[in-house]
Amino acid sequence: MLVLNEKGLASRYEWEAKGYTLPQFDRVKMIAETKKAPQWVHFGAGNIFRAFQCAAAQKMLNDGKMDTGIVAVEGFDYEIVEKGYRPNDNYSLFVTLKADGSVEKTVLGSIAESCILDSENEEEYSNLIRIFQNPSLQMVTFTITEKGYSLVNAKGETLPTVAADFQEGAMKPHSYIGKVASLLYARYQAGGAPIAMVSTDNCSHNGEKLFAAMNAFAQAWKDAGFIAYVNDPKKVSFPWSMIDKITPRPDASVEEMLKADGLQGLEPVITSKNTYIAPFVNAEESEYLVIEDDFPNGRPALEHAGFIFTDRDTVNKVERMKVCTCLNPLHTALAVTGCLLGYTRISAEMKDADLLALVKRIGYTEGLPVVTDPGVIVPREFIDTVVNVRLPNPFMPDTPQRIACDTSQKIPIRFGETIKCYLADPARDAASLTAIPLAIAAWLRYLLGVDDQGQPMEVSPDPL
């Protein structure tokens, strides 16, 4: 019997005999060092964070490139920490699902502490203030989704909690992003040590969105010193980044595999906010994180863990390459057509000759001729991996229904940018495009909520 906590992991041989890779560092020492001099705080304790940032931190710790861990903070659903992290002593299981059918099973122990972003909880909040006031803190990363940075609703009206925070100040904020701003304000008040605020969410110009939110709070709170602090890139930077790693919801087949190894306590928890929590996360092997190298207080040498550090213009080019040409347009085309045709796995769609031809035409024939080449990643090699390895991976339980969410907001970027390139180039004929218009037409057909058999079909959530 294997139990995922400090006591259960004391029997290292039993875990290793079942094929699990365990932390190779002194975790007690790491936690103590992090308490004393935290370097890395992360907001958004979801699956992509565990599969990517936590795994990267573990490699750094294992290889002696870092001696502190991550302080993980959850601000949307506190039960993720209360029911998902703390019962397991902040350990997680990471299952890498490879295209050849093999799996890697890793016990992640790189989280030093899990925290709740609750300004009503004095113990929790004062601890976060203490962490933010420590000059040792170098960077704060985020995976809170694009809407996490928004201060307005779909009608453009300021959210009630944000409006209250603007009015009441930084002492006890109500909104998620207002609480982040208040912690940054606490750092400013404690001497204003430099820090990098790094969005790693999958959205364009993510650093710009985070800066706009922090600056809005600074302006509303009318503290000239704090305004200057937030607007001084030598004090507070907001690097842009591009992240790419497919991390579906924890899958039942993976759960059964872990249970067969004798693991206990794997039963998922559905929180009161309808968040699905499991002590394990499953993801593909491929991953990319390209970050603008702008860290005024220094940073861990995360290039050792595969992160690519570069300038802002290159980050923007990588993001355009991925979102407008090499991955996202293909994903969206498969999502809407897959829903119409009754598919429940992206990988199964890649076995359909017509759908494979569709995404190849969108990517290679129509997209690559006008692709933005970032220099640090070769576009053709990227799309080759997408088409030949990532999307066909039969062991990745990713669904067209998940990818079809919010398609109304994706269409203009994922297809519109290529169309604009054709219109802007006299040597190209936009009328020659056939696969991109077909994908858009499929989306319009999808919106009818009727599948290809003429039966009612549930359409994925979309705010528009």
Coordinates of C-alpha atoms in Angstrom, one line a residue:
M1 CA 0.0 0.0 0.0
L2 CA 1.4 3.4 -1.1
V3 CA 0.2 6.6 0.6
L4 CA 1.1 10.0 -0.8
N5 CA 2.3 12.0 2.2
E6 CA 5.5 12.5 4.2
K7 CA 5.0 9.3 6.2
G8 CA 4.0 7.2 3.3
L9 CA 7.0 8.3 1.2
A10 CA 9.4 7.2 4.0
S11 CA 9.2 3.7 2.4
R12 CA 11.2 4.9 -0.7
Y13 CA 12.0 1.4 -1.8
E14 CA 8.3 0.4 -2.2
W15 CA 7.7 3.5 -4.4
E16 CA 10.8 3.0 -6.5
A17 CA 10.0 -0.7 -7.0
K18 CA 6.7 0.4 -8.6
G19 CA 8.6 2.7 -11.0
Y20 CA 8.1 6.0 -9.3
T21 CA 10.8 8.7 -9.5
L22 CA 11.1 10.4 -6.1
P23 CA 12.5 13.8 -5.0
Q24 CA 16.3 13.5 -4.8
F25 CA 16.9 16.4 -2.4
D26 CA 16.5 17.1 1.3
R27 CA 12.9 18.3 1.4
V28 CA 13.0 19.2 5.1
K29 CA 16.0 21.5 4.4
M30 CA 14.3 22.9 1.3
I31 CA 11.2 23.8 3.3
A32 CA 13.3 25.5 6.0
E33 CA 15.3 27.5 3.4
T34 CA 12.1 28.6 1.7
K35 CA 10.6 29.8 5.0
K36 CA 13.7 31.8 5.7
A37 CA 14.3 33.2 2.2
P38 CA 11.5 32.6 -0.3
Q39 CA 12.4 33.1 -4.0
W40 CA 9.3 31.9 -5.9
V41 CA 5.6 32.4 -5.3
H42 CA 3.0 31.0 -7.7
F43 CA -0.7 32.0 -7.9
G44 CA -3.1 29.4 -9.4
A45 CA -2.5 25.9 -7.9
G46 CA -4.1 24.0 -10.9
N47 CA -3.0 21.2 -13.1
I48 CA -0.7 23.1 -15.5
F49 CA 1.2 24.5 -12.6
R50 CA 1.9 21.1 -11.1
A51 CA 2.8 19.5 -14.5
F52 CA 5.1 22.3 -15.6
Q53 CA 6.4 24.8 -13.0
C54 CA 6.5 22.2 -10.1
A55 CA 8.2 19.7 -12.3
A56 CA 10.8 22.3 -13.4
A57 CA 11.4 23.3 -9.8
Q58 CA 11.9 19.7 -8.9
K59 CA 14.6 19.3 -11.6
M60 CA 16.4 22.4 -10.3
L61 CA 16.3 21.1 -6.8
N62 CA 17.4 17.6 -7.8
D63 CA 20.3 18.9 -9.7
G64 CA 21.4 21.4 -7.0
K65 CA 20.6 24.5 -9.1
M66 CA 18.1 25.8 -6.5
D67 CA 17.8 25.3 -2.7
T68 CA 14.3 26.8 -2.2
G69 CA 10.9 25.5 -3.4
I70 CA 7.7 27.1 -4.6
V71 CA 5.2 28.8 -2.4
A72 CA 1.9 27.8 -4.0
V73 CA -1.1 30.1 -3.6
E74 CA -4.7 29.5 -4.5
G75 CA -7.1 32.4 -4.6
F76 CA -10.2 31.1 -6.4
D77 CA -11.1 27.9 -4.8
Y78 CA -9.6 27.5 -1.3
E79 CA -10.6 23.8 -1.2
I80 CA -7.9 23.0 -3.7
V81 CA -5.4 23.7 -0.9
E82 CA -7.5 22.4 2.0
K83 CA -8.6 19.1 0.3
G84 CA -6.0 18.6 -2.4
Y85 CA -2.6 19.9 -1.2
R86 CA -2.4 19.8 2.6
P87 CA -3.7 16.3 3.1
N88 CA -0.9 15.1 0.9
D89 CA 1.7 17.3 2.6
N90 CA 1.9 19.3 -0.6
Y91 CA 3.1 16.3 -2.6
S92 CA 1.6 15.6 -6.1
L93 CA 1.9 12.7 -8.6
F94 CA 2.8 13.7 -12.1
V95 CA 2.1 11.1 -14.8
T96 CA 3.7 11.9 -18.2
L97 CA 1.8 10.2 -21.0
K98 CA 4.1 9.6 -24.0
A99 CA 3.0 8.9 -27.6
D100 CA 4.7 5.5 -27.6
G101 CA 2.5 4.3 -24.8
S102 CA 5.1 4.5 -22.0
V103 CA 4.5 6.6 -18.9
E104 CA 6.7 8.3 -16.4
K105 CA 5.5 8.5 -12.8
T106 CA 7.0 11.2 -10.7
V107 CA 6.4 12.2 -7.1
L108 CA 6.7 16.0 -7.0
G109 CA 7.9 17.5 -3.7
S110 CA 9.0 21.0 -4.9
I111 CA 6.1 22.9 -3.2
A112 CA 7.5 24.1 0.1
E113 CA 4.2 25.6 1.3
S114 CA 0.6 25.9 0.1
C115 CA -1.3 29.1 1.0
I116 CA -4.8 30.5 0.7
L117 CA -5.4 34.0 -0.7
D118 CA -8.1 34.9 1.8
S119 CA -7.9 38.4 3.2
E120 CA -10.6 37.5 5.8
N121 CA -8.3 34.8 7.2
E122 CA -5.7 36.7 9.3
E123 CA -3.3 33.8 9.8
E124 CA -3.2 33.0 6.1
Y125 CA -3.0 36.6 4.8
S126 CA -0.4 37.8 7.3
N127 CA 1.8 34.8 6.2
L128 CA 1.5 35.9 2.6
I129 CA 2.3 39.5 3.5
R130 CA 5.4 38.3 5.4
I131 CA 6.5 36.4 2.3
F132 CA 6.0 39.3 0.0
Q133 CA 7.8 41.7 2.3
N134 CA 10.9 39.5 2.2
P135 CA 13.6 41.0 -0.1
S136 CA 14.7 37.5 -1.1
L137 CA 11.5 37.0 -3.2
Q138 CA 12.6 37.2 -6.8
M139 CA 9.5 36.3 -8.9
V140 CA 5.8 35.7 -8.7
T141 CA 4.3 33.5 -11.5
F142 CA 0.7 33.1 -12.4
T143 CA -1.6 30.5 -14.0
I144 CA -5.0 32.1 -13.2
T145 CA -6.4 32.0 -16.8
E146 CA -6.9 35.1 -18.9
K147 CA -10.1 36.2 -17.3
G148 CA -8.3 36.2 -13.9
Y149 CA -6.7 39.6 -14.9
S150 CA -9.9 41.2 -16.0
L151 CA -11.4 44.0 -13.9
V152 CA -14.6 44.2 -15.9
N153 CA -17.5 42.0 -16.9
A154 CA -18.6 41.1 -20.5
K155 CA -20.4 44.5 -20.7
G156 CA -17.3 46.4 -19.8
E157 CA -18.6 47.3 -16.3
T158 CA -16.2 47.2 -13.4
L159 CA -16.7 44.1 -11.3
P160 CA -18.4 44.8 -8.0
T161 CA -15.5 43.3 -5.9
V162 CA -13.0 45.3 -7.9
A163 CA -15.0 48.5 -7.5
A164 CA -15.1 47.9 -3.8
D165 CA -11.4 47.4 -3.6
F166 CA -10.8 50.6 -5.6
Q167 CA -12.9 52.5 -3.0
E168 CA -11.8 50.8 0.2
G169 CA -8.1 50.5 -0.4
A170 CA -5.4 47.8 0.1
M171 CA -6.1 46.7 3.7
K172 CA -8.7 44.0 3.1
P173 CA -9.4 43.5 -0.6
H174 CA -12.2 41.3 -2.0
S175 CA -11.2 40.5 -5.6
Y176 CA -8.5 38.0 -6.5
I177 CA -6.4 40.5 -8.4
G178 CA -7.0 43.1 -5.8
K179 CA -5.5 40.8 -3.2
V180 CA -2.4 40.3 -5.4
A181 CA -2.1 44.1 -5.7
S182 CA -2.4 44.5 -1.9
L183 CA 0.5 42.0 -1.4
L184 CA 2.6 43.9 -3.9
Y185 CA 1.6 47.1 -2.0
A186 CA 2.9 45.4 1.2
R187 CA 6.2 44.8 -0.5
Y188 CA 6.4 48.4 -1.5
Q189 CA 5.7 49.6 2.0
A190 CA 8.4 47.3 3.4
G191 CA 11.1 49.0 1.4
G192 CA 10.1 48.4 -2.2
A193 CA 12.5 45.5 -3.0
P194 CA 12.5 44.6 -6.8
I195 CA 10.4 41.8 -8.1
A196 CA 9.3 40.2 -11.3
M197 CA 5.5 39.6 -11.8
V198 CA 5.4 36.9 -14.4
S199 CA 2.1 35.8 -16.1
T200 CA 2.5 32.3 -17.6
D201 CA -1.1 32.1 -18.7
N202 CA -1.9 31.1 -22.2
C203 CA -3.0 34.5 -23.6
S204 CA -1.4 37.1 -25.8
H205 CA 0.7 39.9 -24.2
N206 CA 0.0 38.3 -20.8
G207 CA 2.5 40.5 -19.0
E208 CA 0.8 43.6 -20.3
K209 CA -2.5 42.4 -18.9
L210 CA -1.0 41.8 -15.5
F211 CA 0.6 45.2 -15.5
A212 CA -2.7 46.9 -16.5
A213 CA -4.4 45.3 -13.6
M214 CA -1.7 46.2 -11.0
N215 CA -1.5 49.8 -12.3
A216 CA -5.3 50.2 -12.2
F217 CA -5.2 49.4 -8.5
A218 CA -2.2 51.6 -7.9
Q219 CA -4.0 54.5 -9.6
A220 CA -7.2 53.9 -7.7
W221 CA -5.4 53.8 -4.3
K222 CA -3.8 57.2 -5.1
D223 CA -0.4 56.5 -3.4
A224 CA 2.1 58.3 -5.6
G225 CA 5.0 56.2 -4.3
F226 CA 3.2 52.9 -5.1
I227 CA 2.3 54.2 -8.6
A228 CA 5.9 55.0 -9.2
Y229 CA 7.0 51.6 -7.9
V230 CA 4.6 49.7 -10.1
N231 CA 5.6 51.8 -13.1
D232 CA 9.4 51.5 -12.6
P233 CA 10.6 48.4 -14.5
K234 CA 13.8 48.4 -12.5
K235 CA 11.6 47.8 -9.4
V236 CA 8.6 45.8 -10.7
S237 CA 8.8 44.0 -14.1
F238 CA 6.0 42.3 -16.0
P239 CA 7.7 39.9 -18.4
W240 CA 5.7 38.5 -21.3
S241 CA 5.7 34.7 -21.8
M242 CA 4.4 32.0 -24.0
I243 CA 3.4 28.6 -22.4
D244 CA 2.5 25.4 -24.2
K245 CA 1.7 22.1 -22.6
I246 CA -1.5 20.1 -23.0
T247 CA -2.7 19.2 -19.5
P248 CA -6.2 17.6 -19.5
R249 CA -8.3 16.9 -16.5
P250 CA -7.0 14.0 -14.4
D251 CA -8.2 10.9 -16.3
A252 CA -10.0 7.8 -14.9
S253 CA -7.7 5.5 -16.8
V254 CA -4.6 7.0 -15.2
E255 CA -6.3 6.8 -11.8
E256 CA -6.9 3.0 -12.3
M257 CA -3.2 2.6 -13.3
L258 CA -2.1 4.2 -10.1
K259 CA -4.6 2.2 -8.0
A260 CA -3.1 -1.0 -9.6
D261 CA 0.2 0.1 -8.1
G262 CA -1.4 0.1 -4.7
L263 CA -1.9 3.8 -4.2
Q264 CA -4.4 4.8 -1.7
G265 CA -6.5 8.0 -1.4
L266 CA -6.7 8.7 -5.1
E267 CA -10.5 9.4 -5.1
P268 CA -11.1 12.8 -6.7
V269 CA -12.9 15.6 -4.8
I270 CA -15.4 17.9 -6.4
T271 CA -15.3 21.2 -4.5
S272 CA -18.2 23.4 -3.6
K273 CA -17.1 25.6 -6.6
N274 CA -17.2 22.5 -8.8
T275 CA -13.4 22.2 -9.1
Y276 CA -12.2 18.7 -9.9
I277 CA -9.3 17.9 -7.5
A278 CA -7.1 14.8 -7.7
P279 CA -3.7 14.1 -6.1
F280 CA -2.3 13.4 -9.5
V281 CA -2.0 15.3 -12.8
N282 CA -1.5 13.8 -16.3
A283 CA 0.0 15.6 -19.2
E284 CA 1.9 15.2 -22.5
E285 CA 5.7 15.1 -22.7
S286 CA 6.1 18.2 -25.0
E287 CA 6.4 21.6 -23.3
Y288 CA 7.5 25.1 -24.1
L289 CA 7.9 28.1 -21.9
V290 CA 9.5 31.2 -23.4
I291 CA 9.9 34.1 -21.1
E292 CA 11.1 37.7 -21.5
D293 CA 14.3 37.8 -19.5
D294 CA 13.5 40.8 -17.3
F295 CA 14.0 40.0 -13.6
P296 CA 15.2 43.0 -11.5
N297 CA 15.8 41.0 -8.4
G298 CA 17.5 38.1 -10.2
R299 CA 16.0 34.7 -10.9
P300 CA 16.7 30.9 -10.6
A301 CA 18.6 29.5 -13.6
L302 CA 15.5 27.9 -15.0
E303 CA 17.0 27.5 -18.5
H304 CA 18.5 24.4 -16.8
A305 CA 14.9 23.1 -16.6
G306 CA 14.2 23.9 -20.3
F307 CA 12.7 27.4 -20.0
I308 CA 13.8 29.7 -22.9
F309 CA 14.7 33.2 -21.8
T310 CA 14.8 35.9 -24.5
D311 CA 13.6 39.4 -25.3
R312 CA 10.0 40.6 -25.5
D313 CA 9.9 40.8 -29.3
T314 CA 10.9 37.2 -29.6
V315 CA 8.3 36.1 -27.0
N316 CA 5.7 37.9 -29.1
K317 CA 6.8 36.1 -32.3
V318 CA 6.8 32.7 -30.6
E319 CA 3.3 33.4 -29.3
R320 CA 2.1 34.4 -32.8
M321 CA 3.7 31.3 -34.3
K322 CA 1.9 29.0 -31.9
V323 CA -1.5 30.7 -31.6
C324 CA -1.9 31.9 -35.2
T325 CA -0.3 29.0 -37.2
C326 CA 1.3 26.0 -35.6
L327 CA -1.0 24.7 -32.9
N328 CA -4.1 26.6 -31.9
P329 CA -5.8 26.9 -35.3
L330 CA -5.4 23.1 -35.7
H331 CA -6.8 22.5 -32.2
T332 CA -9.9 24.7 -32.8
A333 CA -10.6 23.1 -36.2
L334 CA -10.4 19.6 -34.6
A335 CA -12.6 20.8 -31.6
V336 CA -15.6 22.0 -33.5
T337 CA -15.5 19.3 -36.2
G338 CA -14.9 16.6 -33.6
C339 CA -17.9 17.7 -31.6
L340 CA -20.1 17.6 -34.7
L341 CA -18.9 14.1 -35.6
G342 CA -19.2 12.6 -32.2
Y343 CA -15.6 12.3 -31.2
T344 CA -14.5 12.4 -27.6
R345 CA -10.8 12.3 -28.1
I346 CA -8.6 14.6 -30.1
S347 CA -6.2 11.7 -30.8
A348 CA -9.0 9.7 -32.4
E349 CA -9.8 12.6 -34.8
M350 CA -6.2 12.4 -36.1
K351 CA -7.0 8.9 -37.4
D352 CA -9.7 10.4 -39.6
A353 CA -8.2 11.0 -43.1
D354 CA -10.4 14.0 -43.8
L355 CA -9.7 15.7 -40.5
L356 CA -6.0 15.0 -40.8
A357 CA -6.0 16.5 -44.2
L358 CA -7.9 19.5 -42.9
V359 CA -5.4 20.3 -40.1
K360 CA -2.4 19.7 -42.4
R361 CA -3.8 22.1 -44.9
I362 CA -4.5 24.7 -42.3
G363 CA -1.0 24.4 -40.8
Y364 CA 1.4 23.5 -43.7
T365 CA -0.3 24.8 -46.8
E366 CA -2.1 27.9 -45.6
G367 CA -0.4 28.9 -42.3
L368 CA 3.4 28.2 -42.7
P369 CA 3.9 30.5 -45.8
V370 CA 3.0 33.5 -43.7
V371 CA 4.2 32.2 -40.3
T372 CA 6.1 34.5 -37.9
D373 CA 9.5 32.9 -37.4
P374 CA 10.7 33.6 -33.8
G375 CA 14.2 32.3 -34.3
V376 CA 14.4 30.3 -31.0
I377 CA 12.0 27.6 -32.2
V378 CA 11.8 26.4 -35.8
P379 CA 8.1 26.7 -37.0
R380 CA 8.1 23.6 -39.2
E381 CA 9.7 21.4 -36.5
F382 CA 7.1 22.7 -34.0
I383 CA 4.2 21.9 -36.3
D384 CA 5.8 18.5 -37.2
T385 CA 5.7 17.6 -33.5
V386 CA 2.1 18.8 -33.2
V387 CA 0.8 16.8 -36.2
N388 CA 2.9 13.7 -35.8
V389 CA 3.4 13.3 -32.0
R390 CA 1.3 15.6 -29.8
L391 CA -2.2 15.5 -31.3
P392 CA -2.2 11.8 -32.3
N393 CA -1.0 10.7 -28.9
P394 CA -3.6 8.0 -28.1
F395 CA -2.7 8.1 -24.4
M396 CA -3.6 11.8 -24.0
P397 CA -7.2 12.0 -22.8
D398 CA -7.9 15.4 -24.3
T399 CA -11.4 16.1 -25.7
P400 CA -12.7 18.3 -28.5
Q401 CA -15.4 19.5 -26.1
R402 CA -12.7 21.0 -23.8
I403 CA -10.9 22.8 -26.6
A404 CA -14.3 24.1 -28.0
C405 CA -14.8 26.3 -25.0
D406 CA -14.7 30.1 -25.7
T407 CA -14.3 29.6 -29.5
S408 CA -15.9 32.9 -30.2
Q409 CA -12.9 34.6 -28.7
K410 CA -10.4 32.4 -30.5
I411 CA -11.6 32.6 -34.1
P412 CA -10.3 36.2 -34.8
I413 CA -6.7 35.4 -33.6
R414 CA -6.4 31.7 -34.6
F415 CA -7.7 32.2 -38.2
G416 CA -8.1 35.9 -38.7
E417 CA -4.3 36.7 -38.4
T418 CA -3.5 34.4 -41.3
I419 CA -6.3 35.8 -43.4
K420 CA -5.0 39.3 -42.7
C421 CA -1.5 38.3 -43.9
Y422 CA -2.9 37.1 -47.2
L423 CA -5.0 40.3 -47.6
A424 CA -1.9 42.5 -46.9
D425 CA 0.4 40.7 -49.4
P426 CA -0.2 41.6 -53.0
A427 CA 1.5 38.4 -54.0
R428 CA -1.0 36.3 -52.2
D429 CA -4.7 35.6 -52.9
A430 CA -7.0 35.3 -49.8
A431 CA -9.5 33.5 -52.0
S432 CA -7.1 30.6 -52.3
L433 CA -7.7 29.8 -48.7
T434 CA -10.1 26.8 -48.3
A435 CA -9.3 25.0 -45.1
I436 CA -9.5 28.1 -42.8
P437 CA -12.9 29.1 -44.2
L438 CA -14.1 25.5 -43.8
A439 CA -13.1 25.5 -40.1
I440 CA -15.0 28.8 -39.6
A441 CA -18.0 27.4 -41.4
A442 CA -17.8 24.3 -39.2
W443 CA -17.9 26.5 -36.1
L444 CA -21.0 28.3 -37.4
R445 CA -22.6 24.9 -38.0
Y446 CA -21.5 23.8 -34.5
L447 CA -23.3 26.8 -33.0
L448 CA -26.6 25.2 -34.1
G449 CA -26.2 22.7 -31.3
V450 CA -27.1 19.8 -33.6
D451 CA -24.6 17.0 -34.4
D452 CA -23.9 15.4 -37.8
Q453 CA -26.6 12.7 -37.0
G454 CA -29.2 15.4 -36.5
Q455 CA -29.3 14.9 -32.8
P456 CA -29.2 17.7 -30.1
M457 CA -25.6 18.4 -29.0
E458 CA -24.4 20.2 -26.0
V459 CA -22.3 23.2 -27.0
S460 CA -19.3 24.0 -24.8
P461 CA -19.4 27.2 -22.6
D462 CA -18.7 30.5 -24.3
P463 CA -19.2 33.9 -22.8
L464 CA -20.2 35.4 -26.2

